[in-house]
Short mmCIF file of C-alpha atoms in Angstrom, two decimals:
data_model
loop_
_atom_site.label_atom_id
_atom_site.label_comp_id
_atom_site.label_asym_id
_atom_site.label_seq_id
_atom_site.Cartn_x
_atom_site.Cartn_y
_atom_site.Cartn_z
CA UNK X 107 0.00 0.00 0.00
CA UNK X 108 1.67 3.21 -1.15
CA UNK X 109 1.62 6.32 1.02
CA UNK X 110 1.54 9.64 -0.83
CA UNK X 111 2.68 11.62 2.21
CA UNK X 112 6.00 9.94 3.02
CA UNK X 113 8.89 8.03 1.51
CA UNK X 114 7.85 4.61 2.82
CA UNK X 115 7.38 2.30 -0.16
CA UNK X 116 5.68 -0.57 1.62
CA UNK X 117 5.34 -2.41 4.89
CA UNK X 118 5.27 -6.18 4.83
CA UNK X 119 3.79 -8.14 7.70
CA UNK X 120 4.65 -11.71 8.58
CA UNK X 121 2.50 -13.82 10.87
CA UNK X 122 4.08 -17.00 12.20
CA UNK X 123 1.79 -20.00 12.32
CA UNK X 124 2.41 -21.47 15.77
CA UNK X 125 1.78 -25.17 16.09
CA UNK X 126 1.07 -25.74 12.40
CA UNK X 127 2.88 -28.95 11.53
CA UNK X 128 1.63 -29.68 8.05
CA UNK X 129 0.73 -27.94 4.81
CA UNK X 130 -2.96 -28.82 4.95
CA UNK X 131 -3.42 -27.02 8.28
CA UNK X 132 -1.71 -23.86 7.03
CA UNK X 133 -3.61 -24.10 3.74
CA UNK X 134 -6.86 -23.95 5.72
CA UNK X 135 -5.70 -20.63 7.19
CA UNK X 136 -4.67 -19.31 3.76
CA UNK X 137 -8.00 -20.35 2.22
CA UNK X 138 -9.87 -18.67 5.06
CA UNK X 139 -7.99 -15.38 4.57
CA UNK X 140 -8.41 -15.48 0.79
CA UNK X 141 -12.17 -15.92 1.17
CA UNK X 142 -12.06 -12.59 2.99
CA UNK X 143 -10.08 -11.12 0.06
CA UNK X 144 -6.85 -10.99 2.05
CA UNK X 145 -3.94 -11.96 -0.19
CA UNK X 146 -1.20 -13.95 1.51
CA UNK X 147 2.04 -15.61 0.51
CA UNK X 148 3.28 -18.60 2.49
CA UNK X 149 7.01 -18.96 3.13
CA UNK X 150 7.87 -21.92 5.35
CA UNK X 151 5.81 -21.44 8.52
CA UNK X 152 5.08 -17.74 7.98
CA UNK X 153 2.40 -15.86 6.10
CA UNK X 154 3.27 -12.58 4.40
CA UNK X 155 0.63 -10.00 3.59
CA UNK X 156 0.32 -6.32 2.79
CA UNK X 157 -0.89 -3.62 5.20
CA UNK X 158 -4.56 -4.03 4.34
CA UNK X 159 -4.40 -7.76 4.86
CA UNK X 160 -2.54 -7.45 8.15
CA UNK X 161 -4.97 -4.89 9.52
CA UNK X 162 -7.98 -7.02 8.54
CA UNK X 163 -6.37 -10.15 9.97
CA UNK X 164 -5.55 -8.46 13.26
CA UNK X 165 -9.04 -6.95 13.44
CA UNK X 166 -10.83 -10.23 12.82
CA UNK X 167 -8.45 -12.15 15.07
CA UNK X 168 -8.92 -9.82 18.02
CA UNK X 169 -12.65 -9.44 17.41
CA UNK X 170 -13.35 -13.16 17.17
CA UNK X 171 -10.74 -14.29 19.71
CA UNK X 172 -10.19 -11.39 22.17
CA UNK X 173 -8.05 -13.49 24.55
CA UNK X 174 -5.70 -14.63 21.81
CA UNK X 175 -2.35 -13.03 21.14
CA UNK X 176 -1.51 -12.81 17.46
CA UNK X 177 2.25 -12.42 16.98
CA UNK X 178 3.17 -10.22 14.03
CA UNK X 179 6.63 -9.29 12.82
CA UNK X 180 7.09 -6.11 10.83
CA UNK X 181 10.02 -6.40 8.45
CA UNK X 182 11.44 -4.60 5.45
#
């Protein structure tokens, strides 16, 4: 997501899938996010998404599971 008011080109978010041991389990998460029009890329046990996707994921995660802690790593 490009910002017209600063020099930041993009922010990429990575969410680590804790406890996911196989591809089918992580694919369920990816399919769920894509049904909500959140594009994700899987790299090993992490999901990468753009700002919009990360915000929507954090919103839905905290709304549906308020006691959960969703770890997110912001990286270049």
